[in-house]
């Protein structure tokens, strides 16, 4: 079990005081724990894993409470994406002897990684989940996806009515450089 001494808690409060917690009405949760919870979400941790992490630090809060902190803090990432093209690809990677499929989306003009997701399998449904997350996060109504000939990716783009171009050079190289 993870033990948290007071000196560790003090270190949390020193390095993360930039989060404005004026939204906190009740003092049920220590401010350092709210800040840690929000920072973990910003770093990409899931709500449930964030809840488990805080539990290890001695603060028991559910994932719904943590989600509300994030909403009230108004620190949701804001996209600067304005391009009309996004390079998207999937790649199989091996982690501890198992194959996983890494999906990624990159703005080819800035090389900014827009979205990354890892799945234990690749299917039409996992591809839909990835594209749905990407679309919801950046509200990409008029974007054209730049893709290679990845089967599931192309099939789902066709079925869902997305605009796309199959190319293996030019702007699509942005995702290849990242992978």
mmCIF file of N, CA and C in Angstrom, residues 61-152:
data_model
loop_
_atom_site.group_PDB
_atom_site.id
_atom_site.type_symbol
_atom_site.label_atom_id
_atom_site.label_comp_id
_atom_site.label_asym_id
_atom_site.label_seq_id
_atom_site.Cartn_x
_atom_site.Cartn_y
_atom_site.Cartn_z
ATOM 1 N N UNK A 61 -12.635 10.161 -2.822
ATOM 2 C CA UNK A 61 -13.593 10.911 -3.624
ATOM 3 C C UNK A 61 -13.895 10.090 -4.868
ATOM 4 N N UNK A 62 -15.143 10.107 -5.266
ATOM 5 C CA UNK A 62 -15.561 9.375 -6.453
ATOM 6 C C UNK A 62 -15.202 10.114 -7.725
ATOM 7 N N UNK A 63 -15.284 9.387 -8.828
ATOM 8 C CA UNK A 63 -14.933 9.985 -10.114
ATOM 9 C C UNK A 63 -15.887 11.116 -10.507
ATOM 10 N N UNK A 64 -17.132 11.058 -10.059
ATOM 11 C CA UNK A 64 -18.090 12.126 -10.375
ATOM 12 C C UNK A 64 -17.669 13.438 -9.707
ATOM 13 N N UNK A 65 -17.237 13.363 -8.457
ATOM 14 C CA UNK A 65 -16.776 14.560 -7.749
ATOM 15 C C UNK A 65 -15.565 15.168 -8.461
ATOM 16 N N UNK A 66 -14.659 14.329 -8.894
ATOM 17 C CA UNK A 66 -13.453 14.810 -9.578
ATOM 18 C C UNK A 66 -13.830 15.467 -10.905
ATOM 19 N N UNK A 67 -14.776 14.858 -11.608
ATOM 20 C CA UNK A 67 -15.251 15.436 -12.868
ATOM 21 C C UNK A 67 -15.845 16.834 -12.625
ATOM 22 N N UNK A 68 -16.603 16.981 -11.558
ATOM 23 C CA UNK A 68 -17.199 18.282 -11.226
ATOM 24 C C UNK A 68 -16.130 19.318 -10.899
ATOM 25 N N UNK A 69 -15.052 18.894 -10.218
ATOM 26 C CA UNK A 69 -13.952 19.831 -9.936
ATOM 27 C C UNK A 69 -13.415 20.388 -11.244
ATOM 28 N N UNK A 70 -13.187 19.495 -12.191
ATOM 29 C CA UNK A 70 -12.605 19.894 -13.471
ATOM 30 C C UNK A 70 -13.533 20.867 -14.196
ATOM 31 N N UNK A 71 -14.832 20.574 -14.183
ATOM 32 C CA UNK A 71 -15.784 21.468 -14.848
ATOM 33 C C UNK A 71 -15.815 22.836 -14.175
ATOM 34 N N UNK A 72 -15.860 22.846 -12.845
ATOM 35 C CA UNK A 72 -15.942 24.109 -12.122
ATOM 36 C C UNK A 72 -14.660 24.926 -12.234
ATOM 37 N N UNK A 73 -13.531 24.260 -12.345
ATOM 38 C CA UNK A 73 -12.254 24.970 -12.482
ATOM 39 C C UNK A 73 -12.099 25.577 -13.876
ATOM 40 N N UNK A 74 -12.947 25.145 -14.803
ATOM 41 C CA UNK A 74 -12.925 25.642 -16.180
ATOM 42 C C UNK A 74 -11.537 25.538 -16.802
ATOM 43 N N UNK A 75 -10.918 24.374 -16.633
ATOM 44 C CA UNK A 75 -9.593 24.138 -17.187
ATOM 45 C C UNK A 75 -9.618 23.122 -18.319
ATOM 46 N N UNK A 76 -10.779 22.926 -18.931
ATOM 47 C CA UNK A 76 -10.850 22.010 -20.057
ATOM 48 C C UNK A 76 -9.906 22.505 -21.141
ATOM 49 N N UNK A 77 -9.141 21.614 -21.748
ATOM 50 C CA UNK A 77 -8.235 22.048 -22.803
ATOM 51 C C UNK A 77 -8.994 22.722 -23.939
ATOM 52 N N UNK A 78 -8.487 23.852 -24.391
ATOM 53 C CA UNK A 78 -9.090 24.569 -25.500
ATOM 54 C C UNK A 78 -8.212 24.355 -26.716
ATOM 55 N N UNK A 79 -8.827 23.965 -27.788
ATOM 56 C CA UNK A 79 -8.072 23.668 -28.996
ATOM 57 C C UNK A 79 -7.786 24.934 -29.789
ATOM 58 N N UNK A 80 -6.602 24.969 -30.365
ATOM 59 C CA UNK A 80 -6.254 26.044 -31.277
ATOM 60 C C UNK A 80 -6.374 25.557 -32.713
ATOM 61 N N UNK A 81 -7.024 24.427 -32.909
ATOM 62 C CA UNK A 81 -7.118 23.824 -34.229
ATOM 63 C C UNK A 81 -8.045 24.651 -35.103
ATOM 64 N N UNK A 82 -7.518 25.113 -36.195
ATOM 65 C CA UNK A 82 -8.338 25.833 -37.155
ATOM 66 C C UNK A 82 -8.089 25.316 -38.556
ATOM 67 N N UNK A 83 -7.190 24.390 -38.673
ATOM 68 C CA UNK A 83 -6.854 23.837 -39.980
ATOM 69 C C UNK A 83 -8.025 23.039 -40.532
ATOM 70 N N UNK A 84 -8.033 22.895 -41.828
ATOM 71 C CA UNK A 84 -9.096 22.119 -42.441
ATOM 72 C C UNK A 84 -8.639 20.693 -42.749
ATOM 73 N N UNK A 85 -7.440 20.343 -42.306
ATOM 74 C CA UNK A 85 -6.944 18.982 -42.494
ATOM 75 C C UNK A 85 -6.342 18.458 -41.197
ATOM 76 N N UNK A 86 -6.547 17.174 -40.943
ATOM 77 C CA UNK A 86 -5.947 16.505 -39.796
ATOM 78 C C UNK A 86 -5.415 15.158 -40.265
ATOM 79 N N UNK A 87 -4.171 14.886 -39.931
ATOM 80 C CA UNK A 87 -3.561 13.603 -40.274
ATOM 81 C C UNK A 87 -3.914 12.589 -39.191
ATOM 82 N N UNK A 88 -4.433 11.430 -39.602
ATOM 83 C CA UNK A 88 -4.871 10.396 -38.673
ATOM 84 C C UNK A 88 -4.251 9.075 -39.085
ATOM 85 N N UNK A 89 -3.850 8.288 -38.091
ATOM 86 C CA UNK A 89 -3.274 6.980 -38.396
ATOM 87 C C UNK A 89 -3.439 6.062 -37.202
ATOM 88 N N UNK A 90 -3.251 4.785 -37.459
ATOM 89 C CA UNK A 90 -3.213 3.777 -36.409
ATOM 90 C C UNK A 90 -1.928 2.988 -36.588
ATOM 91 N N UNK A 91 -1.401 2.522 -35.472
ATOM 92 C CA UNK A 91 -0.146 1.766 -35.528
ATOM 93 C C UNK A 91 -0.182 0.703 -34.448
ATOM 94 N N UNK A 92 0.264 -0.481 -34.791
ATOM 95 C CA UNK A 92 0.339 -1.537 -33.796
ATOM 96 C C UNK A 92 1.657 -1.373 -33.033
ATOM 97 N N UNK A 93 1.572 -1.451 -31.709
ATOM 98 C CA UNK A 93 2.769 -1.380 -30.877
ATOM 99 C C UNK A 93 2.751 -2.557 -29.915
ATOM 100 N N UNK A 94 3.904 -2.946 -29.463
ATOM 101 C CA UNK A 94 4.008 -4.067 -28.535
ATOM 102 C C UNK A 94 4.381 -3.516 -27.158
ATOM 103 N N UNK A 95 3.549 -3.860 -26.165
ATOM 104 C CA UNK A 95 3.779 -3.442 -24.789
ATOM 105 C C UNK A 95 3.772 -4.692 -23.927
ATOM 106 N N UNK A 96 4.866 -4.943 -23.254
ATOM 107 C CA UNK A 96 5.041 -6.118 -22.390
ATOM 108 C C UNK A 96 4.559 -7.402 -23.064
ATOM 109 N N UNK A 97 4.939 -7.562 -24.322
ATOM 110 C CA UNK A 97 4.636 -8.784 -25.056
ATOM 111 C C UNK A 97 3.261 -8.842 -25.691
ATOM 112 N N UNK A 98 2.421 -7.838 -25.487
ATOM 113 C CA UNK A 98 1.081 -7.829 -26.065
ATOM 114 C C UNK A 98 0.979 -6.732 -27.127
ATOM 115 N N UNK A 99 0.167 -7.003 -28.154
ATOM 116 C CA UNK A 99 -0.058 -6.016 -29.201
ATOM 117 C C UNK A 99 -1.185 -5.077 -28.819
ATOM 118 N N UNK A 100 -0.974 -3.778 -29.075
ATOM 119 C CA UNK A 100 -1.987 -2.747 -28.869
ATOM 120 C C UNK A 100 -1.997 -1.860 -30.103
ATOM 121 N N UNK A 101 -3.133 -1.222 -30.340
ATOM 122 C CA UNK A 101 -3.257 -0.335 -31.482
ATOM 123 C C UNK A 101 -3.338 1.094 -30.987
ATOM 124 N N UNK A 102 -2.388 1.886 -31.451
ATOM 125 C CA UNK A 102 -2.296 3.288 -31.087
ATOM 126 C C UNK A 102 -2.885 4.113 -32.220
ATOM 127 N N UNK A 103 -3.938 4.862 -31.908
ATOM 128 C CA UNK A 103 -4.553 5.771 -32.868
ATOM 129 C C UNK A 103 -4.077 7.174 -32.523
ATOM 130 N N UNK A 104 -3.808 7.966 -33.543
ATOM 131 C CA UNK A 104 -3.366 9.328 -33.293
ATOM 132 C C UNK A 104 -3.870 10.285 -34.349
ATOM 133 N N UNK A 105 -4.013 11.547 -33.939
ATOM 134 C CA UNK A 105 -4.410 12.622 -34.850
ATOM 135 C C UNK A 105 -3.472 13.794 -34.622
ATOM 136 N N UNK A 106 -2.988 14.380 -35.722
ATOM 137 C CA UNK A 106 -2.016 15.466 -35.659
ATOM 138 C C UNK A 106 -2.443 16.578 -36.604
ATOM 139 N N UNK A 107 -2.273 17.820 -36.166
ATOM 140 C CA UNK A 107 -2.462 18.970 -37.041
ATOM 141 C C UNK A 107 -1.212 19.042 -37.923
ATOM 142 N N UNK A 108 -1.349 18.829 -39.237
ATOM 143 C CA UNK A 108 -0.153 18.775 -40.095
ATOM 144 C C UNK A 108 0.565 20.115 -40.243
ATOM 145 N N UNK A 109 -0.100 21.213 -39.935
ATOM 146 C CA UNK A 109 0.550 22.513 -40.063
ATOM 147 C C UNK A 109 1.448 22.821 -38.871
ATOM 148 N N UNK A 110 1.035 22.390 -37.674
ATOM 149 C CA UNK A 110 1.795 22.713 -36.465
ATOM 150 C C UNK A 110 2.480 21.499 -35.841
ATOM 151 N N UNK A 111 2.153 20.306 -36.328
ATOM 152 C CA UNK A 111 2.612 19.034 -35.746
ATOM 153 C C UNK A 111 2.111 18.845 -34.317
ATOM 154 N N UNK A 112 1.055 19.566 -33.932
ATOM 155 C CA UNK A 112 0.457 19.415 -32.611
ATOM 156 C C UNK A 112 -0.310 18.101 -32.555
ATOM 157 N N UNK A 113 -0.020 17.314 -31.523
ATOM 158 C CA UNK A 113 -0.765 16.071 -31.322
ATOM 159 C C UNK A 113 -2.116 16.456 -30.749
ATOM 160 N N UNK A 114 -3.165 16.134 -31.472
ATOM 161 C CA UNK A 114 -4.503 16.521 -31.077
ATOM 162 C C UNK A 114 -5.180 15.472 -30.206
ATOM 163 N N UNK A 115 -4.955 14.222 -30.538
ATOM 164 C CA UNK A 115 -5.638 13.157 -29.800
ATOM 165 C C UNK A 115 -4.888 11.853 -30.014
ATOM 166 N N UNK A 116 -4.768 11.087 -28.948
ATOM 167 C CA UNK A 116 -4.129 9.777 -29.004
ATOM 168 C C UNK A 116 -4.968 8.832 -28.169
ATOM 169 N N UNK A 117 -5.128 7.617 -28.642
ATOM 170 C CA UNK A 117 -5.890 6.624 -27.883
ATOM 171 C C UNK A 117 -5.295 5.250 -28.154
ATOM 172 N N UNK A 118 -5.241 4.425 -27.121
ATOM 173 C CA UNK A 118 -4.670 3.085 -27.213
ATOM 174 C C UNK A 118 -5.765 2.057 -26.988
ATOM 175 N N UNK A 119 -5.834 1.064 -27.861
ATOM 176 C CA UNK A 119 -6.829 0.006 -27.756
ATOM 177 C C UNK A 119 -6.138 -1.353 -27.780
ATOM 178 N N UNK A 120 -6.740 -2.326 -27.131
ATOM 179 C CA UNK A 120 -6.168 -3.674 -27.106
ATOM 180 C C UNK A 120 -6.504 -4.451 -28.364
ATOM 181 N N UNK A 121 -7.373 -3.909 -29.192
ATOM 182 C CA UNK A 121 -7.732 -4.533 -30.458
ATOM 183 C C UNK A 121 -8.058 -3.438 -31.455
ATOM 184 N N UNK A 122 -8.094 -3.788 -32.724
ATOM 185 C CA UNK A 122 -8.508 -2.809 -33.725
ATOM 186 C C UNK A 122 -9.720 -3.370 -34.456
ATOM 187 N N UNK A 123 -10.794 -2.625 -34.390
ATOM 188 C CA UNK A 123 -12.043 -2.996 -35.041
ATOM 189 C C UNK A 123 -12.681 -1.723 -35.566
ATOM 190 N N UNK A 124 -13.780 -1.891 -36.286
ATOM 191 C CA UNK A 124 -14.521 -0.703 -36.727
ATOM 192 C C UNK A 124 -14.996 0.096 -35.517
ATOM 193 N N UNK A 125 -15.404 -0.612 -34.458
ATOM 194 C CA UNK A 125 -15.941 0.097 -33.295
ATOM 195 C C UNK A 125 -14.861 0.907 -32.581
ATOM 196 N N UNK A 126 -13.665 0.362 -32.413
ATOM 197 C CA UNK A 126 -12.601 1.132 -31.763
ATOM 198 C C UNK A 126 -12.243 2.354 -32.614
ATOM 199 N N UNK A 127 -12.266 2.175 -33.932
ATOM 200 C CA UNK A 127 -11.993 3.296 -34.831
ATOM 201 C C UNK A 127 -13.074 4.366 -34.687
ATOM 202 N N UNK A 128 -14.339 3.941 -34.597
ATOM 203 C CA UNK A 128 -15.443 4.893 -34.387
ATOM 204 C C UNK A 128 -15.266 5.651 -33.072
ATOM 205 N N UNK A 129 -14.888 4.933 -32.005
ATOM 206 C CA UNK A 129 -14.685 5.579 -30.706
ATOM 207 C C UNK A 129 -13.623 6.666 -30.812
ATOM 208 N N UNK A 130 -12.513 6.324 -31.466
ATOM 209 C CA UNK A 130 -11.431 7.288 -31.613
ATOM 210 C C UNK A 130 -11.909 8.526 -32.376
ATOM 211 N N UNK A 131 -12.534 8.322 -33.527
ATOM 212 C CA UNK A 131 -12.993 9.445 -34.340
ATOM 213 C C UNK A 131 -14.078 10.250 -33.628
ATOM 214 N N UNK A 132 -14.942 9.563 -32.890
ATOM 215 C CA UNK A 132 -15.991 10.248 -32.142
ATOM 216 C C UNK A 132 -15.389 11.132 -31.048
ATOM 217 N N UNK A 133 -14.410 10.605 -30.317
ATOM 218 C CA UNK A 133 -13.713 11.401 -29.293
ATOM 219 C C UNK A 133 -13.049 12.627 -29.917
ATOM 220 N N UNK A 134 -12.370 12.403 -31.025
ATOM 221 C CA UNK A 134 -11.674 13.492 -31.721
ATOM 222 C C UNK A 134 -12.667 14.550 -32.177
ATOM 223 N N UNK A 135 -13.758 14.110 -32.768
ATOM 224 C CA UNK A 135 -14.779 15.038 -33.269
ATOM 225 C C UNK A 135 -15.424 15.819 -32.124
ATOM 226 N N UNK A 136 -15.735 15.133 -31.030
ATOM 227 C CA UNK A 136 -16.368 15.791 -29.879
ATOM 228 C C UNK A 136 -15.418 16.803 -29.238
ATOM 229 N N UNK A 137 -14.157 16.456 -29.134
ATOM 230 C CA UNK A 137 -13.188 17.337 -28.485
ATOM 231 C C UNK A 137 -12.925 18.606 -29.286
ATOM 232 N N UNK A 138 -12.853 18.489 -30.609
ATOM 233 C CA UNK A 138 -12.473 19.624 -31.433
ATOM 234 C C UNK A 138 -13.585 20.136 -32.341
ATOM 235 N N UNK A 139 -14.748 19.522 -32.309
ATOM 236 C CA UNK A 139 -15.894 19.921 -33.119
ATOM 237 C C UNK A 139 -15.480 20.158 -34.570
ATOM 238 N N UNK A 140 -15.051 19.101 -35.202
ATOM 239 C CA UNK A 140 -14.483 19.148 -36.544
ATOM 240 C C UNK A 140 -15.554 18.933 -37.609
ATOM 241 N N UNK A 141 -16.304 19.954 -37.912
ATOM 242 C CA UNK A 141 -17.389 19.787 -38.872
ATOM 243 C C UNK A 141 -16.914 19.797 -40.322
ATOM 244 N N UNK A 142 -15.934 20.601 -40.646
ATOM 245 C CA UNK A 142 -15.512 20.731 -42.042
ATOM 246 C C UNK A 142 -14.080 20.284 -42.269
ATOM 247 N N UNK A 143 -13.608 19.365 -41.475
ATOM 248 C CA UNK A 143 -12.219 18.930 -41.591
ATOM 249 C C UNK A 143 -12.103 17.783 -42.602
ATOM 250 N N UNK A 144 -10.951 17.724 -43.222
ATOM 251 C CA UNK A 144 -10.641 16.621 -44.117
ATOM 252 C C UNK A 144 -9.541 15.796 -43.451
ATOM 253 N N UNK A 145 -9.782 14.499 -43.294
ATOM 254 C CA UNK A 145 -8.808 13.620 -42.672
ATOM 255 C C UNK A 145 -7.832 13.124 -43.730
ATOM 256 N N UNK A 146 -6.558 13.158 -43.375
ATOM 257 C CA UNK A 146 -5.501 12.631 -44.236
ATOM 258 C C UNK A 146 -5.107 11.274 -43.682
ATOM 259 N N UNK A 147 -5.313 10.214 -44.459
ATOM 260 C CA UNK A 147 -5.082 8.855 -43.974
ATOM 261 C C UNK A 147 -4.315 8.054 -45.009
ATOM 262 N N UNK A 148 -3.741 6.931 -44.542
ATOM 263 C CA UNK A 148 -3.170 5.981 -45.482
ATOM 264 C C UNK A 148 -4.257 4.950 -45.788
ATOM 265 N N UNK A 149 -3.884 3.766 -46.196
ATOM 266 C CA UNK A 149 -4.891 2.776 -46.597
ATOM 267 C C UNK A 149 -5.278 1.817 -45.464
ATOM 268 N N UNK A 150 -5.192 2.264 -44.206
ATOM 269 C CA UNK A 150 -5.570 1.423 -43.066
ATOM 270 C C UNK A 150 -7.039 1.007 -43.210
ATOM 271 N N UNK A 151 -7.273 -0.301 -43.246
ATOM 272 C CA UNK A 151 -8.602 -0.843 -43.549
ATOM 273 C C UNK A 151 -9.715 -0.266 -42.692
ATOM 274 N N UNK A 152 -9.631 -0.449 -41.382
ATOM 275 C CA UNK A 152 -10.722 -0.015 -40.516
ATOM 276 C C UNK A 152 -10.915 1.488 -40.570
#
